[in-house]
Tab-separated table of C-alpha atoms and ligand atoms in Angstrom:
chain	number	residue	atom	x	y	z
A	29	MET	CA	-6.677	36.911	27.008
A	30	GLU	CA	-7.402	38.683	23.994
A	31	TYR	CA	-8.052	36.487	21.025
A	32	ALA	CA	-10.169	36.498	17.833
A	33	LEU	CA	-12.076	33.488	16.684
A	34	THR	CA	-13.285	32.137	13.387
A	35	PRO	CA	-17.054	32.382	12.738
A	36	LYS	CA	-17.092	28.610	13.025
A	37	GLN	CA	-15.280	28.658	16.364
A	38	ASN	CA	-17.644	31.255	17.503
A	39	ASP	CA	-20.705	29.229	16.944
A	40	VAL	CA	-18.850	26.269	18.626
A	41	ILE	CA	-17.728	27.861	21.696
A	42	LEU	CA	-21.206	29.277	22.252
A	43	GLU	CA	-22.580	26.188	22.331
A	44	TYR	CA	-20.169	24.487	24.525
A	45	ILE	CA	-20.754	27.304	27.050
A	46	THR	CA	-24.376	27.433	26.974
A	47	GLU	CA	-25.205	23.676	26.568
A	48	GLU	CA	-22.178	22.326	28.773
A	49	PRO	CA	-21.780	18.903	27.276
A	50	LYS	CA	-19.838	16.609	29.404
A	51	ILE	CA	-17.897	15.288	26.206
A	52	THR	CA	-17.039	17.636	23.094
A	53	LEU	CA	-15.734	16.458	19.953
A	54	LEU	CA	-13.878	18.496	17.333
A	55	SER	CA	-13.206	16.619	14.494
A	56	GLY	CA	-12.837	17.347	10.963
A	57	ALA	CA	-10.206	18.738	8.069
A	58	LYS	CA	-6.655	19.337	8.784
A	59	ARG	CA	-5.866	23.060	9.815
A	60	ALA	CA	-9.374	23.940	10.434
A	61	GLY	CA	-8.873	25.533	13.716
A	62	LYS	CA	-10.026	22.556	16.056
A	63	THR	CA	-6.621	22.504	18.116
A	64	TYR	CA	-6.549	26.284	18.740
A	65	LEU	CA	-10.222	25.961	19.637
A	66	ALA	CA	-9.863	23.002	22.055
A	67	ILE	CA	-7.345	24.659	24.055
A	68	LEU	CA	-9.370	28.162	24.726
A	69	MET	CA	-12.366	25.642	25.523
A	70	TYR	CA	-10.115	23.600	27.633
A	71	LEU	CA	-8.391	26.841	29.565
A	72	ASN	CA	-12.106	28.039	30.207
A	73	HIS	CA	-12.597	25.262	31.841
A	74	ILE	CA	-9.718	25.194	34.165
A	75	ALA	CA	-10.294	28.667	34.503
A	76	GLN	CA	-13.524	27.727	36.457
A	77	TYR	CA	-11.670	25.932	39.075
A	78	GLU	CA	-8.889	28.591	39.668
A	79	ASN	CA	-6.499	27.985	42.644
A	80	GLN	CA	-8.531	24.659	43.921
A	81	GLY	CA	-5.168	22.740	43.100
A	82	LEU	CA	-7.227	20.126	41.560
A	83	SER	CA	-5.896	17.895	38.951
A	84	PHE	CA	-6.613	18.011	34.822
A	85	ILE	CA	-5.612	15.668	32.064
A	86	ILE	CA	-4.031	16.283	28.721
A	87	GLY	CA	-3.563	13.430	26.423
A	88	GLY	CA	-1.671	13.196	23.336
A	89	SER	CA	-0.231	10.274	21.136
A	90	THR	CA	3.400	11.306	22.861
A	91	GLN	CA	5.107	14.041	24.789
A	92	ALA	CA	6.548	15.473	21.897
A	93	SER	CA	3.316	15.747	20.150
A	94	ILE	CA	1.479	17.170	23.068
A	95	ARG	CA	4.509	19.774	23.347
A	96	ARG	CA	4.098	20.541	19.371
A	97	ASN	CA	0.408	20.613	19.257
A	98	ILE	CA	-0.752	21.635	22.690
A	99	LEU	CA	1.702	23.368	25.067
A	100	ASN	CA	3.062	25.424	22.500
A	101	ASP	CA	-0.067	27.224	21.614
A	102	MET	CA	-1.549	27.325	25.290
A	103	GLU	CA	1.480	29.236	26.008
A	104	LEU	CA	-0.145	32.219	23.840
A	105	PHE	CA	-2.453	32.559	26.483
A	106	VAL	CA	-1.085	31.500	29.783
A	107	GLY	CA	2.784	32.204	29.170
A	108	GLU	CA	5.610	29.808	29.317
A	109	LEU	CA	4.710	26.099	30.361
A	110	LYS	CA	7.473	23.911	31.616
A	111	LEU	CA	6.809	20.512	32.436
A	112	ASP	CA	8.084	19.463	36.116
A	113	LYS	CA	9.202	15.686	36.648
A	114	THR	CA	5.750	14.302	36.809
A	115	ASN	CA	5.065	15.637	33.180
A	116	ALA	CA	2.448	18.178	35.017
A	117	VAL	CA	2.249	22.029	34.172
A	118	THR	CA	0.250	24.529	36.548
A	119	ILE	CA	-2.095	26.437	34.868
A	120	PHE	CA	-4.595	28.625	37.087
A	121	GLY	CA	-3.879	27.156	40.525
A	122	ASN	CA	-4.588	23.545	39.164
A	123	LYS	CA	-2.198	20.879	37.951
A	124	VAL	CA	-2.494	19.553	34.593
A	125	TYR	CA	-0.765	16.294	33.760
A	126	CYS	CA	0.302	15.198	30.298
A	127	PHE	CA	0.157	11.740	29.077
A	128	ASP	CA	0.979	9.910	26.192
A	129	GLY	CA	-1.835	7.564	25.144
A	130	ALA	CA	-1.004	5.901	22.010
A	131	ASN	CA	0.379	2.555	22.929
A	132	ALA	CA	-2.225	-0.333	24.322
A	133	ASP	CA	-1.009	-0.068	27.911
A	134	ALA	CA	-1.021	3.694	28.267
A	135	TRP	CA	-4.152	3.659	30.204
A	136	LYS	CA	-2.484	2.179	32.984
A	137	LYS	CA	-1.097	5.377	33.824
A	138	VAL	CA	-3.982	7.340	34.510
A	139	ARG	CA	-5.286	4.551	36.495
A	140	GLY	CA	-6.278	6.091	40.006
A	141	PHE	CA	-6.701	9.493	38.688
A	142	THR	CA	-9.629	11.752	39.632
A	143	ALA	CA	-9.655	14.485	37.247
A	144	ALA	CA	-11.573	17.545	36.816
A	145	GLY	CA	-11.430	17.623	33.239
A	146	ALA	CA	-9.491	16.469	29.884
A	147	LEU	CA	-8.118	17.376	26.493
A	148	MET	CA	-7.490	14.829	24.415
A	149	ASN	CA	-5.631	15.556	21.055
A	150	GLU	CA	-5.747	13.915	17.629
A	151	GLY	CA	-8.250	11.350	19.460
A	152	THR	CA	-7.852	8.638	16.685
A	153	ALA	CA	-3.694	8.384	17.326
A	154	LEU	CA	-5.014	7.563	20.809
A	155	HIS	CA	-5.678	4.197	21.968
A	156	ASP	CA	-9.142	3.269	22.411
A	157	THR	CA	-8.657	1.958	26.170
A	158	PHE	CA	-6.609	5.153	26.903
A	159	VAL	CA	-9.581	7.302	25.691
A	160	LYS	CA	-12.194	5.511	27.813
A	161	GLU	CA	-10.205	5.297	30.893
A	162	VAL	CA	-9.489	9.151	30.859
A	163	ILE	CA	-13.080	9.817	30.341
A	164	SER	CA	-13.794	7.451	33.175
A	165	ARG	CA	-11.157	9.074	35.360
A	166	CYS	CA	-12.940	12.529	34.927
A	167	SER	CA	-15.331	11.976	37.772
A	168	TYR	CA	-15.047	15.298	39.726
A	169	GLU	CA	-18.352	17.464	39.892
A	170	GLY	CA	-18.635	19.435	36.815
A	171	ALA	CA	-15.866	17.549	34.875
A	172	ARG	CA	-15.612	18.147	30.842
A	173	ILE	CA	-13.773	16.412	28.256
A	174	VAL	CA	-12.858	18.075	25.013
A	175	ILE	CA	-11.345	15.533	22.070
A	176	ASP	CA	-9.992	17.100	18.833
A	177	THR	CA	-9.356	14.671	15.716
A	178	ASN	CA	-8.833	14.565	12.100
A	179	PRO	CA	-11.282	11.611	10.506
A	180	GLU	CA	-10.526	8.225	9.815
A	181	ASN	CA	-12.397	5.039	8.913
A	182	PRO	CA	-16.020	5.414	9.901
A	183	SER	CA	-15.815	2.339	11.707
A	184	HIS	CA	-13.252	4.026	14.222
A	185	SER	CA	-14.417	3.948	17.822
A	186	VAL	CA	-14.056	7.667	18.269
A	187	LYS	CA	-16.716	7.779	15.627
A	188	THR	CA	-18.824	4.870	16.656
A	189	ASP	CA	-18.929	5.558	20.346
A	190	TYR	CA	-19.062	9.290	20.685
A	191	ILE	CA	-19.753	11.190	17.294
A	192	ASP	CA	-22.228	8.557	16.506
A	193	HIS	CA	-23.978	9.656	19.771
A	194	ASP	CA	-23.935	13.417	18.992
A	195	GLY	CA	-26.772	14.893	21.483
A	196	GLN	CA	-27.040	11.958	24.060
A	197	ARG	CA	-28.527	12.939	27.263
A	198	LEU	CA	-27.726	11.762	30.804
A	199	SER	CA	-30.604	10.377	33.100
A	200	ASN	CA	-30.220	13.843	35.016
A	201	GLY	CA	-30.953	15.640	31.668
A	202	ARG	CA	-27.367	16.911	30.904
A	203	LEU	CA	-25.932	16.854	27.574
A	204	ASN	CA	-23.492	14.058	27.530
A	205	ILE	CA	-21.683	14.335	24.021
A	206	LYS	CA	-21.856	17.088	21.515
A	207	ALA	CA	-19.963	16.616	18.185
A	208	PHE	CA	-18.792	19.478	15.595
A	209	ASN	CA	-17.500	19.047	12.442
A	210	PHE	CA	-14.781	21.270	10.776
A	211	LYS	CA	-13.737	21.843	7.150
A	212	LEU	CA	-10.726	23.550	5.768
A	213	ILE	CA	-12.648	26.848	4.698
A	214	ASP	CA	-13.827	27.076	8.441
A	215	ASN	CA	-10.513	28.567	9.130
A	216	THR	CA	-10.811	32.284	8.031
A	217	PHE	CA	-7.407	33.062	9.036
A	218	LEU	CA	-5.664	30.810	6.784
A	219	ASP	CA	-4.459	32.725	3.681
A	220	PRO	CA	-6.847	32.117	0.837
A	221	GLU	CA	-3.914	31.459	-1.687
A	222	TYR	CA	-2.746	28.740	0.911
A	223	ILE	CA	-6.106	27.112	0.983
A	224	GLU	CA	-6.390	26.906	-2.903
A	225	SER	CA	-3.276	25.247	-3.189
A	226	ILE	CA	-3.807	22.851	-0.475
A	227	ILE	CA	-7.022	21.745	-2.314
A	228	ALA	CA	-5.414	21.498	-5.597
A	229	SER	CA	-2.695	19.204	-4.218
A	230	THR	CA	-4.923	16.789	-2.056
A	231	PRO	CA	-5.661	13.521	-3.675
A	232	SER	CA	-9.129	13.087	-5.014
A	233	GLY	CA	-11.482	10.561	-3.035
A	234	MET	CA	-11.029	9.812	0.440
A	235	PHE	CA	-7.891	11.930	1.011
A	236	THR	CA	-10.255	15.101	-0.078
A	237	GLU	CA	-13.196	14.217	1.721
A	238	ARG	CA	-11.259	13.603	4.978
A	239	ASP	CA	-8.681	16.329	4.617
A	240	ILE	CA	-10.577	19.327	2.989
A	241	HIS	CA	-14.101	18.550	3.960
A	242	GLY	CA	-13.706	16.721	7.361
A	243	ASN	CA	-15.643	13.795	6.505
A	244	TRP	CA	-15.487	10.115	8.013
A	245	VAL	CA	-15.602	8.578	4.920
A	246	ALA	CA	-14.172	4.829	4.213
A	247	ALA	CA	-11.409	4.659	1.799
A	248	GLU	CA	-13.080	2.584	-1.654
A	249	GLY	CA	-12.168	2.108	-4.947
A	250	ALA	CA	-9.096	3.120	-6.704
A	251	ILE	CA	-6.189	4.163	-4.743
A	252	TYR	CA	-4.515	6.358	-7.310
A	253	LYS	CA	-7.927	8.201	-8.412
A	254	ASP	CA	-5.785	10.796	-10.127
A	255	PHE	CA	-3.514	8.699	-12.392
A	256	ASP	CA	-4.189	9.682	-15.793
A	257	GLU	CA	-2.945	7.255	-18.609
A	258	LYS	CA	-2.501	10.549	-20.937
A	259	ARG	CA	-0.744	12.900	-18.423
A	260	HIS	CA	1.327	10.506	-16.483
A	261	PHE	CA	2.607	7.835	-19.000
A	262	ILE	CA	5.764	8.956	-21.059
A	263	ASP	CA	7.351	7.549	-23.744
A	264	SER	CA	11.246	8.139	-22.703
A	265	ILE	CA	12.990	9.593	-20.275
A	266	ASP	CA	15.456	12.635	-20.716
A	267	HIS	CA	18.060	11.880	-18.267
A	268	SER	CA	19.326	15.549	-18.147
A	269	LYS	CA	16.700	16.554	-16.111
A	270	ILE	CA	17.345	13.945	-13.649
A	271	VAL	CA	19.212	15.220	-10.416
A	272	LYS	CA	18.756	12.133	-8.236
A	273	TYR	CA	18.374	8.389	-8.926
A	274	PHE	CA	17.114	5.655	-6.280
A	275	VAL	CA	15.586	2.414	-6.195
A	276	GLY	CA	12.541	0.726	-4.628
A	277	VAL	CA	12.519	-2.938	-3.420
A	278	ASP	CA	9.596	-5.390	-2.666
A	279	TRP	CA	10.649	-8.625	-1.898
A	280	GLY	CA	8.340	-11.640	-3.555
A	281	TYR	CA	8.389	-15.224	-4.437
A	282	GLU	CA	4.911	-16.561	-4.809
A	283	HIS	CA	4.191	-12.809	-5.437
A	284	ASN	CA	6.039	-10.708	-7.681
A	285	GLY	CA	9.564	-9.342	-6.493
A	286	VAL	CA	10.050	-5.944	-7.896
A	287	ILE	CA	13.060	-3.623	-8.180
A	288	VAL	CA	11.997	0.051	-9.703
A	289	VAL	CA	14.328	2.482	-10.471
A	290	MET	CA	13.228	6.115	-9.795
A	291	GLY	CA	14.603	9.318	-10.953
A	292	LYS	CA	13.790	12.817	-9.278
A	293	ASP	CA	14.037	16.209	-11.202
A	294	ALA	CA	15.070	19.572	-9.564
A	295	PRO	CA	11.887	20.721	-9.097
A	296	GLY	CA	10.995	17.419	-7.380
A	297	ALA	CA	8.885	15.363	-9.799
A	298	TYR	CA	9.302	11.764	-9.516
A	299	TYR	CA	9.999	9.347	-12.903
A	300	LEU	CA	9.849	5.771	-12.719
A	301	ILE	CA	12.482	4.690	-15.270
A	302	GLU	CA	12.737	1.092	-15.282
A	303	GLU	CA	11.138	-1.745	-13.461
A	304	HIS	CA	12.309	-5.461	-12.775
A	305	ALA	CA	9.648	-7.791	-11.861
A	306	GLU	CA	9.610	-11.606	-11.443
A	307	ARG	CA	8.209	-14.618	-9.662
A	308	HIS	CA	10.058	-17.680	-8.381
A	309	MET	CA	13.299	-15.939	-8.378
A	310	GLU	CA	15.950	-16.531	-5.465
A	311	ILE	CA	18.081	-13.670	-4.100
A	312	ASP	CA	20.929	-14.544	-6.237
A	313	TYR	CA	18.891	-13.273	-9.022
A	314	TRP	CA	17.920	-10.072	-7.390
A	315	VAL	CA	21.465	-9.336	-6.339
A	316	ASN	CA	22.383	-9.632	-10.227
A	317	VAL	CA	19.462	-6.933	-11.179
A	318	ALA	CA	20.507	-4.823	-8.160
A	319	LYS	CA	24.329	-4.850	-9.564
A	320	ASP	CA	23.474	-4.486	-12.821
A	321	VAL	CA	21.527	-1.185	-11.905
A	322	GLN	CA	24.283	-0.247	-9.866
A	323	ARG	CA	26.779	-0.418	-12.915
A	324	ARG	CA	24.472	2.038	-14.929
A	325	TYR	CA	23.392	4.404	-12.348
A	326	GLY	CA	26.158	4.461	-9.664
A	327	ASN	CA	26.225	3.589	-5.999
A	328	ILE	CA	22.523	4.688	-5.441
A	329	ILE	CA	20.033	4.059	-2.503
A	330	PHE	CA	17.995	1.017	-2.520
A	331	TRP	CA	15.076	1.460	-0.378
A	332	CYS	CA	13.791	-1.920	0.541
A	333	ASP	CA	10.892	-3.786	2.206
A	334	SER	CA	12.004	-4.191	5.748
A	335	ALA	CA	10.082	-7.727	6.190
A	336	ARG	CA	13.109	-9.435	4.632
A	337	PRO	CA	16.141	-8.484	6.640
A	338	GLU	CA	18.104	-11.441	5.449
A	339	HIS	CA	17.871	-10.068	2.042
A	340	ILE	CA	18.797	-6.716	2.884
A	341	ALA	CA	21.992	-8.036	4.737
A	342	ARG	CA	22.794	-9.991	1.577
A	343	PHE	CA	22.424	-6.865	-0.791
A	344	ARG	CA	24.618	-4.989	2.112
A	345	LYS	CA	27.084	-7.918	1.929
A	346	GLU	CA	27.056	-7.302	-2.206
A	347	ASP	CA	28.102	-3.488	-1.329
A	348	ILE	CA	24.506	-2.463	-2.545
A	349	LYS	CA	23.578	0.379	-0.560
A	350	ALA	CA	20.033	-1.258	0.576
A	351	LYS	CA	18.143	0.722	3.476
A	352	ASN	CA	14.746	-0.027	5.024
A	353	GLY	CA	12.229	1.678	3.323
A	354	HIS	CA	9.762	4.030	5.478
A	355	LYS	CA	6.676	1.697	5.523
A	356	ASN	CA	3.897	4.123	6.981
A	357	VAL	CA	1.128	2.696	4.326
A	358	LEU	CA	-1.244	5.474	4.604
A	359	HIS	CA	1.517	8.356	4.408
A	360	GLY	CA	3.288	6.615	1.740
A	361	ILE	CA	0.234	6.382	-0.282
A	362	GLU	CA	-0.705	9.850	0.211
A	363	THR	CA	2.586	11.100	-0.690
A	364	VAL	CA	2.760	9.197	-3.974
A	365	ALA	CA	-1.010	10.149	-4.538
A	366	LYS	CA	-0.251	13.979	-4.164
A	367	LYS	CA	2.583	13.797	-6.554
A	368	ILE	CA	0.295	12.157	-8.992
A	369	LYS	CA	-2.572	14.885	-8.458
A	370	THR	CA	0.023	17.575	-8.872
A	371	ASP	CA	1.651	15.801	-12.149
A	372	GLN	CA	4.786	15.381	-10.411
A	373	PHE	CA	4.701	11.616	-11.082
A	374	LYS	CA	5.622	10.052	-14.794
A	375	VAL	CA	6.328	6.710	-15.886
A	376	VAL	CA	7.970	5.563	-18.680
A	377	ARG	CA	5.210	3.099	-19.917
A	378	LYS	CA	7.351	0.660	-22.087
A	379	ASN	CA	9.789	-0.033	-19.266
A	380	ALA	CA	7.182	-0.724	-16.596
A	381	PRO	CA	4.178	-3.269	-17.503
A	382	LEU	CA	3.571	-4.439	-13.997
A	383	PHE	CA	3.177	-0.817	-13.088
A	384	ASP	CA	0.697	-0.562	-16.023
A	385	LYS	CA	-1.177	-3.760	-14.999
A	386	GLU	CA	-1.691	-2.833	-11.187
A	387	ILE	CA	-2.271	1.028	-11.340
A	388	PHE	CA	-5.833	0.873	-11.822
A	389	MET	CA	-6.055	-2.948	-10.292
A	390	TYR	CA	-4.771	-1.376	-6.948
A	391	VAL	CA	-7.681	-0.990	-4.502
A	392	TRP	CA	-8.740	-0.080	-1.006
A	393	ASN	CA	-10.458	-2.809	1.407
A	394	SER	CA	-13.141	-0.424	2.857
A	395	ASP	CA	-13.384	-2.599	6.001
A	396	LYS	CA	-9.907	-2.490	6.907
A	397	GLY	CA	-8.935	1.092	5.577
A	398	GLU	CA	-6.238	-0.240	3.786
A	399	PRO	CA	-5.181	-1.600	0.411
A	400	VAL	CA	-6.213	-4.867	-0.632
A	401	LYS	CA	-3.057	-7.169	-0.821
A	402	GLU	CA	-3.474	-7.822	-4.365
A	403	TRP	CA	-1.882	-6.089	-7.319
A	404	ASP	CA	0.421	-4.185	-5.124
A	405	ASP	CA	4.020	-5.464	-5.566
A	406	CYS	CA	5.124	-3.083	-8.057
A	407	MET	CA	2.658	0.050	-5.923
A	408	ASP	CA	4.606	-1.145	-2.628
A	409	SER	CA	8.188	-0.786	-4.608
A	410	VAL	CA	7.341	2.873	-5.971
A	411	ARG	CA	5.849	3.877	-2.407
A	412	TYR	CA	8.776	2.757	-0.373
A	413	ALA	CA	10.990	4.565	-3.146
A	414	VAL	CA	9.003	7.835	-3.159
A	415	PHE	CA	7.979	8.354	0.573
A	416	SER	CA	11.347	7.472	1.427
A	417	GLU	CA	12.905	10.057	-0.740
A	418	GLU	CA	10.398	12.327	0.092
A	419	ILE	CA	11.026	12.325	3.829
A	420	THR	CA	14.983	11.868	3.992
A	421	GLY	CA	16.243	13.194	0.907
A	422	HIS	CA	16.078	17.032	0.297
A	423	ARG	CA	19.465	17.231	-1.142
A	424	LYS	CA	18.941	18.122	-4.820
A	425	SER	CA	22.067	16.261	-5.935
A	426	ASP	CA	24.688	14.151	-4.375
A	427	LYS	CA	27.926	12.235	-5.361
A	428	SER	CA	26.067	8.864	-6.546
A	429	THR	CA	23.889	11.167	-8.827
A	430	HIS	CA	27.212	12.766	-10.225
A	431	ASP	CA	28.597	9.286	-10.803
A	432	ALA	CA	25.358	7.958	-12.171
A	433	LEU	CA	25.441	11.111	-14.712
A	434	GLN	CA	28.995	10.356	-15.675
A	435	SER	CA	28.233	6.876	-16.276
A	436	LEU	CA	25.326	7.568	-18.614
A	437	GLY	CA	28.039	9.917	-20.363
A	438	LEU	CA	25.730	12.912	-19.373
B	13	ATP	N1	-8.613	31.637	16.270
B	13	ATP	C1	-7.679	31.547	15.556
B	13	ATP	N2	-6.697	32.749	15.479
B	13	ATP	C2	-5.388	32.917	15.429
B	13	ATP	N3	-5.030	31.789	14.820
B	13	ATP	C3	-5.989	30.391	14.522
B	13	ATP	C4	-6.985	30.811	15.061
B	13	ATP	N4	-7.665	29.173	14.765
B	13	ATP	C5	-6.790	28.568	14.211
B	13	ATP	N5	-5.503	29.336	13.984
B	13	ATP	C6	-4.014	29.209	13.561
B	13	ATP	O1	-4.548	28.205	12.403
B	13	ATP	C7	-3.605	27.242	12.081
B	13	ATP	C8	-4.309	25.596	12.056
B	13	ATP	O2	-5.321	25.461	13.419
B	13	ATP	P1	-5.404	24.232	14.278
B	13	ATP	O3	-4.072	23.966	14.445
B	13	ATP	O4	-6.338	24.634	15.342
B	13	ATP	O5	-6.034	23.537	13.432
B	13	ATP	P2	-6.410	22.069	13.563
B	13	ATP	O6	-7.917	21.850	12.846
B	13	ATP	O7	-6.049	21.495	14.689
B	13	ATP	O8	-5.115	21.136	12.451
B	13	ATP	P3	-4.928	19.636	12.185
B	13	ATP	O9	-6.161	18.589	12.077
B	13	ATP	O10	-3.752	19.739	11.256
B	13	ATP	O11	-4.385	19.427	13.787
B	13	ATP	C9	-2.977	27.196	13.054
B	13	ATP	O12	-1.480	27.647	13.125
B	13	ATP	C10	-3.481	27.946	14.451
B	13	ATP	O13	-2.510	28.662	15.295
B	14	MG	MG1	-4.727	19.669	15.345
């Protein structure tokens, strides 16, 4: 095998080979070179047992992610890897079984196994019971475990149960746990321009700490830290720039119900054009608001909070193009926060009083690593709209936009 390593990878693999920790953790920034190294370490380990017909484990959140993150890169070193019926591949004369480990009952699949090693990818995406079962299955003499992961909340079990015990030794003196931290700049194979652009577009605070510096920090304080009144509030919108309109909907009765109309320009910037926020309104009221929006903007998509399917069904009955908004909270927030950081998010201030109120009140619950469920109604509707559009709609224009422009006389 011929390969070059980054200086960081070199340091880590040297310690891995000389100190022989039973469990090795590579945690840190995205794209830092963790998985690439984890694969090399694991192949090095399997090679020690060449042609012994032993069992090894690869764990990842899904079979698809194992293929994408592990097997594809592994093929660079050992040639084509085809899974057999039991989701196993043969490497250096041993069987390597692939298990998806995201779900609560995933650990059952590895029950009864005796393995001589395990590679677990994206440790925090795996269920805690799976991680622990896999480790306890590695009972063959000399078995070693490598886990790579991005950082999350510092209360996560990957941190508290393993990383925080860095340096722990077994009673026989063998090093049990060794943890290494990676930063984005550790990957010297990345183009410096790429690194610069990633740093420039990563939201301040938690996202920069985790994704760039690789630190396990809690989410705290304001969620949209880069929002700047001077740069991100605008007085009016130039409709000639908008190539697509769409809507975000957060249902509410005791809390505010919110409908926001968003626009997107050709380079991909988002505009909050108008906001409708009311409490104690029945669904008939929201149908009227939606109908009015539809009359003015055309038959555009309404990305809705999926928690109230009966309201979505009612919208559809009224010929409103209502769809379930994409709800992954952290990814959604990161998407909006990136747009804010790169000045690709503007709000017509006079049309969005609730947004104006919430933007600086919308904060993290540090313990849970999720937003405090207050001052979040407009924020949620914006998140559904922007995140759903980002992951589904890369067409710059469509018929409804054309209709909308016509109806606005543009
Ligand atoms: N030593 C190396 N030689 C060549 N390419 C490398 C090397 N190390 C890493 N890379 C490449 O750099 C990119 C990022 O590496 P890798 O996937 O290992 O990062 P990661 O830390 O696992 O990132 P993520 O947290 O996003 O999963 C990949 O395209 C990988 O192939
Ligand atoms: Mg990786």
